Amino acid sequence: MSTLAPGTPRRSRAGWNLLGLLVFLAAGFPVYWMVNTAFKPAKDAIDPDPSLLPTGLTLDNFRRALAIADFWGPVGRSLIVSLLVVAIGIVVGTLAALAISRFDFRGRKVVIVTILAVQMVPLVAMIIPVFLLLNDLDQYDKLSGLIITYLTFILPFTVWTLRGFIVNIPKELEEAAMVDGCSRTSAFIRVVFPLLAPGMVATSVYGFILAWNEYLYALMLLSQEHQTATVWLGNFTTKHGTEYAPMMAGSTMMAVPIVILFLLVQRKMAAGLTAGAVKG
Amino acid sequence: MSAADTTTPAKAPPPTAVPPPPPPAPQSRKRGFSGTPWLLLAPCLLVLALVMGYPLVRLVTLSFQKFGQSQLWGFLPAQWVGFDNFTGVLNDGEFWAVVVRTIVFAAGCVIFTMVGGMLVALLLQRVSGWVKTLINVALVASWGMPIIVATTVFKWLFDADYGVLNALLSKLPGVDMIGHNWFASGPQGLAVIMLLVVWGAVPFVVITLSAGLTQVPAELEEAARLDGAGAWGVFRYVTLPILKPIIVMLTTLSVIWDMGVFPQVFVMRNGHPEAEFQLLTTYSYDRAFVVNDYGQGSAIALITVLLLLGVVAVYMRQMLKIGEVE
């Protein structure tokens, strides 16, 4: 859609399109270069004057990436952690989101401020006490410790995002159901829940991505032998330098599934994020 | 709990002597204490108290303690040392250099992210459908990339010997960047890291602003144009005021995120950032985990959090305003 008024003596559409293509190239190039390097034969990948176009298709870099360090173990651990964190986060988060968006009670504002404030504390600032805390609880180097820790950022995120989705569901629907004799709970289950389900799915997927991508806590709270997928990428850099081509293959394996997941939910997420931000 | 919420529009009927009209919902009570919301909130608040409240308290107490290797292994109890950690940090010239560097770095990231994001969002309104689709695909792909992957990719792009960027730049007449090490100097290296942060952050801003731009009534823009406003005038007096809440939210979020940049620097410098690459986050980390001075590391982290409080307050106000529109 263009908002250009007809007849405005402005740069033509072609000019904007050209600019748009440049933006596309700039934004997309790093992603392209990652995939391009990953599939290039090793001698072409490491070339002082690299060809911008693919020079051949080979899976050698992927083989090498899988050989450098165990890949499936870290991926399995990342999966376990991410799925469990999201499961806990969604259940606990939905209840809390309902409370702050559908009930008016003393202290509601305090709760909202608390949940927002928690989101605002940089994770990095918490790493020292979290590390010592897990040490004390004998949870260092255990997936359960990492799961507990990840709730720090997943839970506020789910509560706030789900709140956005719930607010967009008209209250009148529940009220009508209650007039028809439903209890509050069954009104929620029959009316709100079906409408909220897509939002819950999107929030879960996005939460999964957040947990999957986390690097610092995974690096600090697990030992080398229990590393997760993001930390696994560090294996390509040793004292002798970096193995770039396999590293790009590894990066591609890490990124592609996540980007696809992301494509599926991002539109829905953007809608939830801006809920109520402009209306008013 | 404090009764600080007297400004919320009462959703339940106000307490009056007259019974509310039927049919009352079974649990809808008069304003005041009601068990249901607290019951719903309990698990969430309990988890947050455990994973956030307790470590936060520990962070504060740690910053007033001497806590090193021997305390970590439990050979010695932690000693209370008052403000020693803070005076130690604040009297350290290095620390102030890090503070300034962090603020300059974060400010640069935020400004480029917001301005770039706004420009791209406006551009998206003016291009043909197929270009829009292309840009959106590129944006979502770069947004969806794990930070750690994006970092390794940028490391590769900017590699001194085999990086594609040096090769491309050297193709320009009169430019010879072959073998140029982007990380030999702090400012240049941080500029590369800034580019990485901005590249990863712009998509979120573009997509959120684009969603906001669809809410700007076309009639208003049209009216402004008829009144003789140029493109800039329309943007300045119509678009910007309507987008303001979103812009405030995005800016405050960006400040918080960009002040908390860690993995990008950490991974770019192979886990050991040099002095001129240190930001508050890496500095605090090094002090704790490299020098094993957990007390001072905590003090630095706490100072970082305090620095952000003002920004957080602005964000809160905005979000509460948004939260009231229900």
CSV table of N, CA, C and O in Angstrom, one decimal, chain A residues 1-2 13 16-17 20 24 27 30 33 37 45 49 92 95 99 104-106 108-109 113 116-117 120-122 126 128-129 131-133 136 148 152 160 163 171 178 184 213 215-216 219-220 230 233 237 244 248 251 258 262-263 266 273-274 278, chain B residues 5 7-8 11 25 27 31 37-38 40 44 51-52 54-56 58 62 72 123 125-128 134-135 140 143-144 146 148-149 152-153 156-157 159 164 171 199 204 208 215 246 256 262 266 270 285 288-289 297 308 315-316 319 323 326:
chain,number,residue,atom,x,y,z
A,1,MET,N,0.8,-1.2,0.0
A,1,MET,CA,0.0,0.0,0.0
A,1,MET,C,0.9,1.2,0.0
A,1,MET,O,1.8,1.3,0.7
A,2,SER,N,0.5,2.2,-0.8
A,2,SER,CA,1.3,3.4,-0.8
A,2,SER,C,0.5,4.5,-0.2
A,2,SER,O,-0.8,4.5,-0.3
A,13,ARG,N,7.9,6.1,-7.7
A,13,ARG,CA,7.9,4.8,-7.0
A,13,ARG,C,9.1,4.0,-7.3
A,13,ARG,O,9.7,3.3,-6.4
A,16,TRP,N,11.9,4.8,-4.8
A,16,TRP,CA,11.7,4.2,-3.5
A,16,TRP,C,12.0,2.7,-3.6
A,16,TRP,O,12.6,2.2,-2.6
A,17,ASN,N,11.6,2.1,-4.7
A,17,ASN,CA,11.8,0.7,-4.8
A,17,ASN,C,13.3,0.3,-4.8
A,17,ASN,O,13.8,-0.6,-4.2
A,20,GLY,N,14.5,0.6,-1.4
A,20,GLY,CA,14.0,-0.6,-0.7
A,20,GLY,C,14.9,-1.8,-1.0
A,20,GLY,O,15.2,-2.6,-0.1
A,24,PHE,N,16.9,-4.2,1.5
A,24,PHE,CA,16.8,-5.6,1.5
A,24,PHE,C,18.2,-6.3,1.5
A,24,PHE,O,18.5,-7.2,2.2
A,27,ALA,N,20.1,-5.8,4.9
A,27,ALA,CA,19.5,-6.5,6.0
A,27,ALA,C,19.7,-8.0,5.7
A,27,ALA,O,20.0,-8.8,6.7
A,30,PRO,N,24.1,-10.5,5.6
A,30,PRO,CA,24.7,-11.5,6.6
A,30,PRO,C,24.1,-12.9,6.6
A,30,PRO,O,24.8,-13.9,6.7
A,33,TRP,N,25.2,-14.6,3.5
A,33,TRP,CA,26.6,-15.0,3.5
A,33,TRP,C,26.9,-16.2,4.4
A,33,TRP,O,27.8,-17.0,4.1
A,37,THR,N,28.4,-19.4,2.6
A,37,THR,CA,29.7,-20.0,3.1
A,37,THR,C,29.5,-21.5,3.5
A,37,THR,O,30.4,-22.3,3.2
A,45,ALA,N,35.5,-21.4,0.3
A,45,ALA,CA,35.0,-20.6,1.5
A,45,ALA,C,36.0,-19.8,2.1
A,45,ALA,O,35.8,-18.6,2.5
A,49,ASP,N,39.7,-13.5,-1.7
A,49,ASP,CA,38.9,-12.8,-2.6
A,49,ASP,C,37.7,-13.6,-3.0
A,49,ASP,O,37.6,-14.2,-4.0
A,92,VAL,N,1.8,-21.0,34.3
A,92,VAL,CA,1.8,-20.0,35.4
A,92,VAL,C,1.5,-18.6,34.8
A,92,VAL,O,0.8,-17.9,35.5
A,95,LEU,N,-2.4,-17.9,34.1
A,95,LEU,CA,-3.1,-17.6,35.3
A,95,LEU,C,-2.9,-16.2,35.8
A,95,LEU,O,-3.8,-15.5,36.1
A,99,ALA,N,-5.4,-12.8,35.9
A,99,ALA,CA,-5.6,-12.1,37.1
A,99,ALA,C,-5.4,-10.6,36.9
A,99,ALA,O,-6.3,-9.8,37.3
A,104,ASP,N,-10.2,-6.7,39.0
A,104,ASP,CA,-9.8,-5.5,39.5
A,104,ASP,C,-9.7,-5.7,41.0
A,104,ASP,O,-10.6,-6.0,41.7
A,105,PHE,N,-8.5,-5.5,41.5
A,105,PHE,CA,-8.3,-5.8,42.9
A,105,PHE,C,-7.2,-4.9,43.5
A,105,PHE,O,-6.5,-4.3,42.8
A,106,ARG,N,-7.3,-4.8,44.8
A,106,ARG,CA,-6.3,-4.0,45.5
A,106,ARG,C,-4.9,-4.5,45.2
A,106,ARG,O,-4.7,-5.7,45.5
A,108,ARG,N,-3.4,-4.5,42.3
A,108,ARG,CA,-3.2,-4.9,40.9
A,108,ARG,C,-2.0,-4.1,40.3
A,108,ARG,O,-1.2,-4.7,39.6
A,109,LYS,N,-2.0,-2.8,40.5
A,109,LYS,CA,-1.0,-2.0,39.9
A,109,LYS,C,0.4,-2.4,40.4
A,109,LYS,O,1.4,-2.4,39.6
A,113,VAL,N,3.5,-3.5,38.0
A,113,VAL,CA,4.8,-2.8,38.1
A,113,VAL,C,5.9,-3.8,38.4
A,113,VAL,O,7.0,-3.7,37.8
A,116,LEU,N,6.7,-5.9,35.4
A,116,LEU,CA,7.4,-5.1,34.4
A,116,LEU,C,8.8,-4.8,34.9
A,116,LEU,O,9.8,-4.9,34.1
A,117,ALA,N,9.0,-4.5,36.2
A,117,ALA,CA,10.3,-4.2,36.7
A,117,ALA,C,11.2,-5.4,36.6
A,117,ALA,O,12.4,-5.2,36.2
A,120,MET,N,12.9,-5.6,33.4
A,120,MET,CA,13.8,-4.5,33.1
A,120,MET,C,15.2,-4.7,33.7
A,120,MET,O,16.1,-4.0,33.3
A,121,VAL,N,15.3,-5.7,34.6
A,121,VAL,CA,16.7,-5.9,35.1
A,121,VAL,C,17.5,-6.7,34.1
A,121,VAL,O,17.1,-7.7,33.7
A,122,PRO,N,18.6,-6.1,33.7
A,122,PRO,CA,19.5,-6.8,32.7
A,122,PRO,C,19.9,-8.2,33.3
A,122,PRO,O,20.4,-8.2,34.4
A,126,MET,N,22.4,-10.2,36.9
A,126,MET,CA,22.0,-11.2,37.8
A,126,MET,C,22.9,-12.4,37.9
A,126,MET,O,22.7,-13.3,38.7
A,128,ILE,N,25.9,-13.1,38.7
A,128,ILE,CA,26.7,-13.4,39.9
A,128,ILE,C,25.9,-14.0,41.0
A,128,ILE,O,26.2,-15.2,41.4
A,129,PRO,N,24.8,-13.4,41.4
A,129,PRO,CA,24.1,-14.0,42.5
A,129,PRO,C,23.4,-15.3,42.1
A,129,PRO,O,23.3,-16.3,42.9
A,131,PHE,N,24.6,-17.5,39.9
A,131,PHE,CA,25.6,-18.5,39.9
A,131,PHE,C,25.9,-19.0,41.4
A,131,PHE,O,25.9,-20.2,41.6
A,132,LEU,N,26.0,-18.1,42.3
A,132,LEU,CA,26.3,-18.4,43.7
A,132,LEU,C,25.1,-19.2,44.3
A,132,LEU,O,25.2,-20.2,45.0
A,133,LEU,N,23.9,-18.7,43.9
A,133,LEU,CA,22.7,-19.3,44.4
A,133,LEU,C,22.6,-20.8,44.0
A,133,LEU,O,22.3,-21.7,44.8
A,136,ASP,N,24.9,-22.9,45.8
A,136,ASP,CA,24.5,-23.3,47.2
A,136,ASP,C,23.4,-24.4,47.1
A,136,ASP,O,23.3,-25.2,48.0
A,148,ILE,N,15.1,-23.3,36.0
A,148,ILE,CA,14.7,-22.3,37.1
A,148,ILE,C,15.1,-20.9,36.7
A,148,ILE,O,14.4,-20.0,36.7
A,152,THR,N,13.2,-16.6,34.9
A,152,THR,CA,13.4,-15.2,35.2
A,152,THR,C,13.0,-14.3,34.1
A,152,THR,O,12.4,-13.3,34.3
A,160,TRP,N,3.1,-10.8,30.3
A,160,TRP,CA,2.8,-9.5,29.7
A,160,TRP,C,2.3,-9.7,28.3
A,160,TRP,O,1.4,-9.0,27.9
A,163,ARG,N,-1.2,-11.1,28.5
A,163,ARG,CA,-2.1,-10.0,28.9
A,163,ARG,C,-2.6,-9.2,27.7
A,163,ARG,O,-3.8,-8.9,27.6
A,171,LYS,N,-14.7,-8.3,26.9
A,171,LYS,CA,-15.2,-8.8,28.2
A,171,LYS,C,-16.7,-9.2,28.0
A,171,LYS,O,-17.1,-10.1,28.7
A,178,MET,N,-21.9,-15.6,31.2
A,178,MET,CA,-22.2,-15.7,32.6
A,178,MET,C,-23.7,-15.5,32.8
A,178,MET,O,-24.4,-16.0,33.7
A,184,ARG,N,-17.9,-18.4,36.2
A,184,ARG,CA,-16.8,-17.6,35.7
A,184,ARG,C,-15.8,-18.5,35.1
A,184,ARG,O,-15.2,-18.2,34.0
A,213,ASN,N,17.7,-19.4,22.4
A,213,ASN,CA,18.8,-18.5,22.0
A,213,ASN,C,19.7,-18.1,23.1
A,213,ASN,O,20.7,-17.5,22.9
A,215,TYR,N,22.4,-17.5,25.8
A,215,TYR,CA,23.8,-17.9,25.7
A,215,TYR,C,24.5,-17.8,27.1
A,215,TYR,O,25.2,-18.7,27.5
A,216,LEU,N,24.4,-16.6,27.7
A,216,LEU,CA,25.3,-16.3,28.8
A,216,LEU,C,25.0,-17.3,30.0
A,216,LEU,O,26.0,-17.9,30.5
A,219,LEU,N,26.2,-20.7,29.2
A,219,LEU,CA,27.7,-20.8,29.3
A,219,LEU,C,28.2,-20.9,30.7
A,219,LEU,O,29.1,-21.7,31.1
A,220,MET,N,27.5,-20.1,31.6
A,220,MET,CA,28.0,-20.0,33.0
A,220,MET,C,27.6,-21.1,33.9
A,220,MET,O,28.3,-21.4,34.8
A,230,THR,N,23.6,-23.2,21.8
A,230,THR,CA,24.2,-22.0,21.6
A,230,THR,C,25.7,-22.0,22.0
A,230,THR,O,26.5,-21.4,21.3
A,233,LEU,N,28.3,-23.6,19.5
A,233,LEU,CA,28.9,-22.8,18.4
A,233,LEU,C,30.3,-22.3,18.8
A,233,LEU,O,31.0,-21.9,17.9
A,237,THR,N,36.0,-22.0,17.6
A,237,THR,CA,37.1,-21.1,17.9
A,237,THR,C,38.1,-21.7,18.9
A,237,THR,O,37.7,-22.0,20.0
A,244,TYR,N,36.1,-21.2,10.0
A,244,TYR,CA,34.9,-20.4,9.6
A,244,TYR,C,33.9,-21.2,8.8
A,244,TYR,O,32.7,-21.1,9.1
A,248,MET,N,30.0,-21.6,10.0
A,248,MET,CA,28.9,-21.1,9.2
A,248,MET,C,27.9,-22.3,9.0
A,248,MET,O,26.7,-22.0,9.0
A,251,SER,N,26.2,-22.6,12.3
A,251,SER,CA,25.3,-21.5,12.4
A,251,SER,C,24.0,-21.7,11.6
A,251,SER,O,22.9,-21.4,12.1
A,258,ILE,N,15.1,-22.0,13.7
A,258,ILE,CA,14.6,-20.9,14.6
A,258,ILE,C,13.9,-19.8,13.7
A,258,ILE,O,12.9,-19.3,14.0
A,262,PHE,N,10.1,-18.6,13.8
A,262,PHE,CA,9.9,-17.2,14.0
A,262,PHE,C,9.0,-16.6,12.9
A,262,PHE,O,8.1,-15.8,13.3
A,263,LEU,N,9.2,-17.0,11.7
A,263,LEU,CA,8.3,-16.5,10.6
A,263,LEU,C,6.9,-16.9,10.9
A,263,LEU,O,6.0,-16.1,10.6
A,266,GLN,N,5.7,-14.4,14.1
A,266,GLN,CA,6.1,-13.0,14.3
A,266,GLN,C,4.9,-12.0,14.1
A,266,GLN,O,4.8,-11.0,14.8
A,273,LEU,N,2.0,-7.4,20.8
A,273,LEU,CA,2.9,-6.4,21.5
A,273,LEU,C,2.3,-5.0,21.5
A,273,LEU,O,2.5,-4.2,22.4
A,274,THR,N,1.7,-4.7,20.3
A,274,THR,CA,1.2,-3.3,20.2
A,274,THR,C,-0.2,-3.2,20.7
A,274,THR,O,-0.8,-2.1,20.6
A,278,VAL,N,-1.7,2.0,20.8
A,278,VAL,CA,-2.0,3.2,20.0
A,278,VAL,C,-3.5,3.6,20.1
A,278,VAL,O,-3.8,4.7,20.1
B,5,ASP,N,-3.8,1.7,44.1
B,5,ASP,CA,-4.5,1.8,42.8
B,5,ASP,C,-5.9,2.4,42.9
B,5,ASP,O,-6.9,1.7,42.8
B,7,THR,N,-6.6,5.0,41.0
B,7,THR,CA,-6.8,5.7,39.8
B,7,THR,C,-7.4,4.8,38.7
B,7,THR,O,-7.9,5.2,37.7
B,8,THR,N,-7.4,3.4,39.0
B,8,THR,CA,-7.9,2.6,38.0
B,8,THR,C,-9.4,2.8,37.9
B,8,THR,O,-10.1,2.9,38.9
B,11,LYS,N,-13.9,-1.4,37.8
B,11,LYS,CA,-14.5,-2.3,36.9
B,11,LYS,C,-15.7,-3.0,37.6
B,11,LYS,O,-16.7,-3.2,37.0
B,25,ALA,N,-22.2,-11.9,38.9
B,25,ALA,CA,-21.3,-13.1,38.6
B,25,ALA,C,-21.0,-13.7,40.0
B,25,ALA,O,-20.8,-12.9,41.0
B,27,GLN,N,-18.4,-14.8,41.5
B,27,GLN,CA,-17.2,-14.4,42.3
B,27,GLN,C,-17.0,-12.9,42.2
B,27,GLN,O,-16.0,-12.4,42.8
B,31,ARG,N,-15.2,-4.0,45.2
B,31,ARG,CA,-13.7,-3.7,45.2
B,31,ARG,C,-13.2,-3.9,46.5
B,31,ARG,O,-13.8,-3.6,47.5
B,37,PRO,N,-8.0,-13.4,42.3
B,37,PRO,CA,-6.8,-13.0,41.5
B,37,PRO,C,-5.5,-13.3,42.2
B,37,PRO,O,-4.6,-13.7,41.6
B,38,TRP,N,-5.5,-13.3,43.6
B,38,TRP,CA,-4.3,-13.6,44.3
B,38,TRP,C,-4.0,-15.1,44.1
B,38,TRP,O,-2.8,-15.5,44.0
B,40,LEU,N,-4.7,-16.8,41.5
B,40,LEU,CA,-4.2,-17.0,40.2
B,40,LEU,C,-2.7,-16.5,40.1
B,40,LEU,O,-1.9,-17.0,39.3
B,44,CYS,N,2.9,-17.5,40.0
B,44,CYS,CA,3.8,-16.6,39.3
B,44,CYS,C,4.7,-15.8,40.2
B,44,CYS,O,5.9,-15.7,40.1
B,51,VAL,N,13.3,-16.8,41.7
B,51,VAL,CA,14.3,-16.7,40.7
B,51,VAL,C,14.8,-15.2,40.5
B,51,VAL,O,15.8,-15.0,39.9
B,52,MET,N,14.0,-14.3,41.0
B,52,MET,CA,14.4,-12.9,40.8
B,52,MET,C,14.6,-12.2,42.1
B,52,MET,O,15.7,-11.5,42.3
B,54,TYR,N,15.1,-13.2,45.2
B,54,TYR,CA,16.2,-13.7,46.1
B,54,TYR,C,17.5,-13.3,45.5
B,54,TYR,O,18.4,-12.8,46.2
B,55,PRO,N,17.8,-13.6,44.2
B,55,PRO,CA,19.1,-13.2,43.7
B,55,PRO,C,19.3,-11.7,43.8
B,55,PRO,O,20.5,-11.3,44.0
B,56,LEU,N,18.3,-10.9,43.6
B,56,LEU,CA,18.4,-9.5,43.7
B,56,LEU,C,18.9,-9.1,45.1
B,56,LEU,O,19.8,-8.2,45.2
B,58,ARG,N,20.4,-11.0,47.1
B,58,ARG,CA,21.8,-11.5,47.2
B,58,ARG,C,22.8,-10.6,46.5
B,58,ARG,O,23.9,-10.3,47.0
B,62,LEU,N,25.7,-8.9,48.5
B,62,LEU,CA,27.1,-9.3,48.0
B,62,LEU,C,27.9,-8.0,47.8
B,62,LEU,O,29.1,-8.0,48.1
B,72,LEU,N,33.7,-18.6,48.2
B,72,LEU,CA,33.0,-19.4,47.2
B,72,LEU,C,33.1,-20.9,47.6
B,72,LEU,O,32.1,-21.6,47.5
B,123,LEU,N,9.7,3.9,4.7
B,123,LEU,CA,10.0,3.4,3.4
B,123,LEU,C,9.1,2.3,2.9
B,123,LEU,O,8.6,2.3,1.8
B,125,GLN,N,6.1,1.9,3.6
B,125,GLN,CA,4.8,2.4,3.1
B,125,GLN,C,4.8,2.9,1.7
B,125,GLN,O,3.8,3.2,1.1
B,126,ARG,N,6.1,3.1,1.2
B,126,ARG,CA,6.2,3.8,-0.1
B,126,ARG,C,6.6,2.9,-1.3
B,126,ARG,O,6.7,3.3,-2.4
B,127,VAL,N,7.0,1.6,-0.9
B,127,VAL,CA,7.5,0.7,-2.0
B,127,VAL,C,6.4,-0.2,-2.5
B,127,VAL,O,5.3,-0.3,-1.8
B,128,SER,N,6.6,-0.8,-3.6
B,128,SER,CA,5.7,-1.8,-4.2
B,128,SER,C,5.6,-3.0,-3.3
B,128,SER,O,6.5,-3.3,-2.5
B,134,LEU,N,10.1,-8.6,0.1
B,134,LEU,CA,11.5,-8.9,0.2
B,134,LEU,C,12.1,-8.4,1.5
B,134,LEU,O,12.8,-9.1,2.2
B,135,ILE,N,11.8,-7.1,1.7
B,135,ILE,CA,12.4,-6.5,2.9
B,135,ILE,C,11.9,-7.2,4.2
B,135,ILE,O,12.7,-7.5,5.1
B,140,VAL,N,12.8,-10.3,9.0
B,140,VAL,CA,12.4,-11.4,9.9
B,140,VAL,C,13.5,-12.4,10.1
B,140,VAL,O,13.8,-12.9,11.2
B,143,TRP,N,16.0,-10.8,12.4
B,143,TRP,CA,15.5,-10.7,13.7
B,143,TRP,C,15.4,-12.1,14.4
B,143,TRP,O,15.7,-12.2,15.6
B,144,GLY,N,15.1,-13.1,13.6
B,144,GLY,CA,15.0,-14.4,14.2
B,144,GLY,C,16.3,-15.1,14.4
B,144,GLY,O,16.4,-16.1,15.1
B,146,PRO,N,19.5,-16.2,16.1
B,146,PRO,CA,20.0,-16.2,17.5
B,146,PRO,C,21.2,-15.2,17.5
B,146,PRO,O,22.0,-15.1,16.6
B,148,ILE,N,23.8,-15.2,19.1
B,148,ILE,CA,25.1,-15.8,19.1
B,148,ILE,C,25.5,-16.2,17.7
B,148,ILE,O,26.6,-16.1,17.3
B,149,VAL,N,24.5,-16.6,16.9
B,149,VAL,CA,24.8,-16.9,15.5
B,149,VAL,C,25.1,-15.7,14.7
B,149,VAL,O,26.1,-15.6,14.0
B,152,THR,N,28.6,-14.7,15.4
B,152,THR,CA,29.7,-15.5,14.7
B,152,THR,C,29.7,-15.1,13.2
B,152,THR,O,30.8,-15.0,12.6
B,153,VAL,N,28.5,-14.8,12.6
B,153,VAL,CA,28.5,-14.4,11.2
B,153,VAL,C,29.2,-13.1,11.0
B,153,VAL,O,29.9,-12.9,10.1
B,156,TRP,N,32.8,-13.4,11.0
B,156,TRP,CA,33.3,-13.9,9.7
B,156,TRP,C,33.3,-12.8,8.7
B,156,TRP,O,34.2,-12.7,7.9
B,157,LEU,N,32.2,-12.0,8.6
B,157,LEU,CA,32.2,-11.0,7.6
B,157,LEU,C,33.3,-10.0,7.8
B,157,LEU,O,33.9,-9.5,6.8
B,159,ASP,N,36.3,-10.6,9.2
B,159,ASP,CA,37.6,-11.3,9.5
B,159,ASP,C,38.6,-10.5,8.7
B,159,ASP,O,38.5,-10.1,7.6
B,164,VAL,N,34.6,-11.1,3.9
B,164,VAL,CA,34.1,-10.6,2.6
B,164,VAL,C,34.1,-9.1,2.6
B,164,VAL,O,34.3,-8.5,1.5
B,171,LYS,N,37.7,-3.5,-3.4
B,171,LYS,CA,37.4,-3.4,-4.8
B,171,LYS,C,37.1,-1.9,-5.2
B,171,LYS,O,37.1,-1.6,-6.4
B,199,TRP,N,21.8,-4.0,13.6
B,199,TRP,CA,21.3,-4.9,12.5
B,199,TRP,C,20.3,-5.9,13.1
B,199,TRP,O,19.3,-6.2,12.6
B,204,PHE,N,12.8,-5.5,14.8
B,204,PHE,CA,11.7,-5.4,15.8
B,204,PHE,C,11.1,-4.0,15.8
B,204,PHE,O,9.9,-3.8,15.9
B,208,THR,N,7.3,-3.2,14.7
B,208,THR,CA,6.4,-2.5,15.7
B,208,THR,C,5.9,-1.2,15.2
B,208,THR,O,4.7,-0.8,15.3
B,215,GLN,N,-2.1,2.5,12.1
B,215,GLN,CA,-3.2,3.1,12.9
B,215,GLN,C,-3.3,4.6,12.7
B,215,GLN,O,-4.2,5.3,13.3
B,246,ILE,N,4.4,4.4,21.3
B,246,ILE,CA,5.2,3.3,20.8
B,246,ILE,C,6.7,3.6,20.8
B,246,ILE,O,7.6,2.8,21.1
B,256,ILE,N,17.6,-0.2,27.6
B,256,ILE,CA,17.8,-1.3,28.5
B,256,ILE,C,18.6,-2.4,27.9
B,256,ILE,O,19.6,-2.9,28.4
B,262,PHE,N,26.1,-8.1,26.1
B,262,PHE,CA,27.1,-8.9,26.6
B,262,PHE,C,27.7,-9.9,25.6
B,262,PHE,O,28.8,-9.9,25.2
B,266,PHE,N,31.5,-10.4,24.1
B,266,PHE,CA,32.2,-11.6,24.7
B,266,PHE,C,32.6,-12.5,23.6
B,266,PHE,O,33.8,-13.0,23.6
B,270,ASN,N,36.4,-13.5,21.7
B,270,ASN,CA,36.8,-14.9,22.1
B,270,ASN,C,36.8,-15.1,23.6
B,270,ASN,O,37.6,-15.8,24.1
B,285,TYR,N,31.4,-8.8,34.9
B,285,TYR,CA,31.6,-10.3,34.7
B,285,TYR,C,33.1,-10.6,35.0
B,285,TYR,O,33.4,-11.5,35.7
B,288,ALA,N,34.1,-10.4,38.6
B,288,ALA,CA,33.5,-11.6,39.4
B,288,ALA,C,34.2,-12.9,39.0
B,288,ALA,O,34.8,-13.6,39.9
B,289,PHE,N,34.2,-13.2,37.8
B,289,PHE,CA,34.6,-14.6,37.4
B,289,PHE,C,36.0,-14.7,36.9
B,289,PHE,O,36.5,-15.8,36.9
B,297,GLY,N,32.3,-7.2,41.7
B,297,GLY,CA,31.5,-7.5,40.5
B,297,GLY,C,30.1,-7.2,40.7
B,297,GLY,O,29.4,-6.6,39.9
B,308,LEU,N,20.1,2.5,35.2
B,308,LEU,CA,19.0,2.2,34.3
B,308,LEU,C,17.7,2.6,35.0
B,308,LEU,O,16.6,2.6,34.3
B,315,TYR,N,9.7,3.9,31.1
B,315,TYR,CA,9.1,2.8,30.4
B,315,TYR,C,7.8,2.4,31.2
B,315,TYR,O,6.8,2.1,30.6
B,316,MET,N,8.0,2.3,32.5
B,316,MET,CA,6.8,1.9,33.4
B,316,MET,C,5.6,2.8,33.2
B,316,MET,O,4.5,2.3,33.0
B,319,MET,N,4.0,2.0,30.0
B,319,MET,CA,3.3,0.7,29.9
B,319,MET,C,2.1,0.8,30.8
B,319,MET,O,1.1,0.1,30.5
B,323,GLY,N,-1.5,-0.1,29.7
B,323,GLY,CA,-2.2,-1.1,30.5
B,323,GLY,C,-3.6,-0.6,30.9
B,323,GLY,O,-4.5,-1.4,31.2
B,326,GLU,N,-8.1,-0.4,28.7
B,326,GLU,CA,-8.6,-1.8,28.7
B,326,GLU,C,-10.1,-1.7,28.7
B,326,GLU,O,-10.7,-0.9,29.4
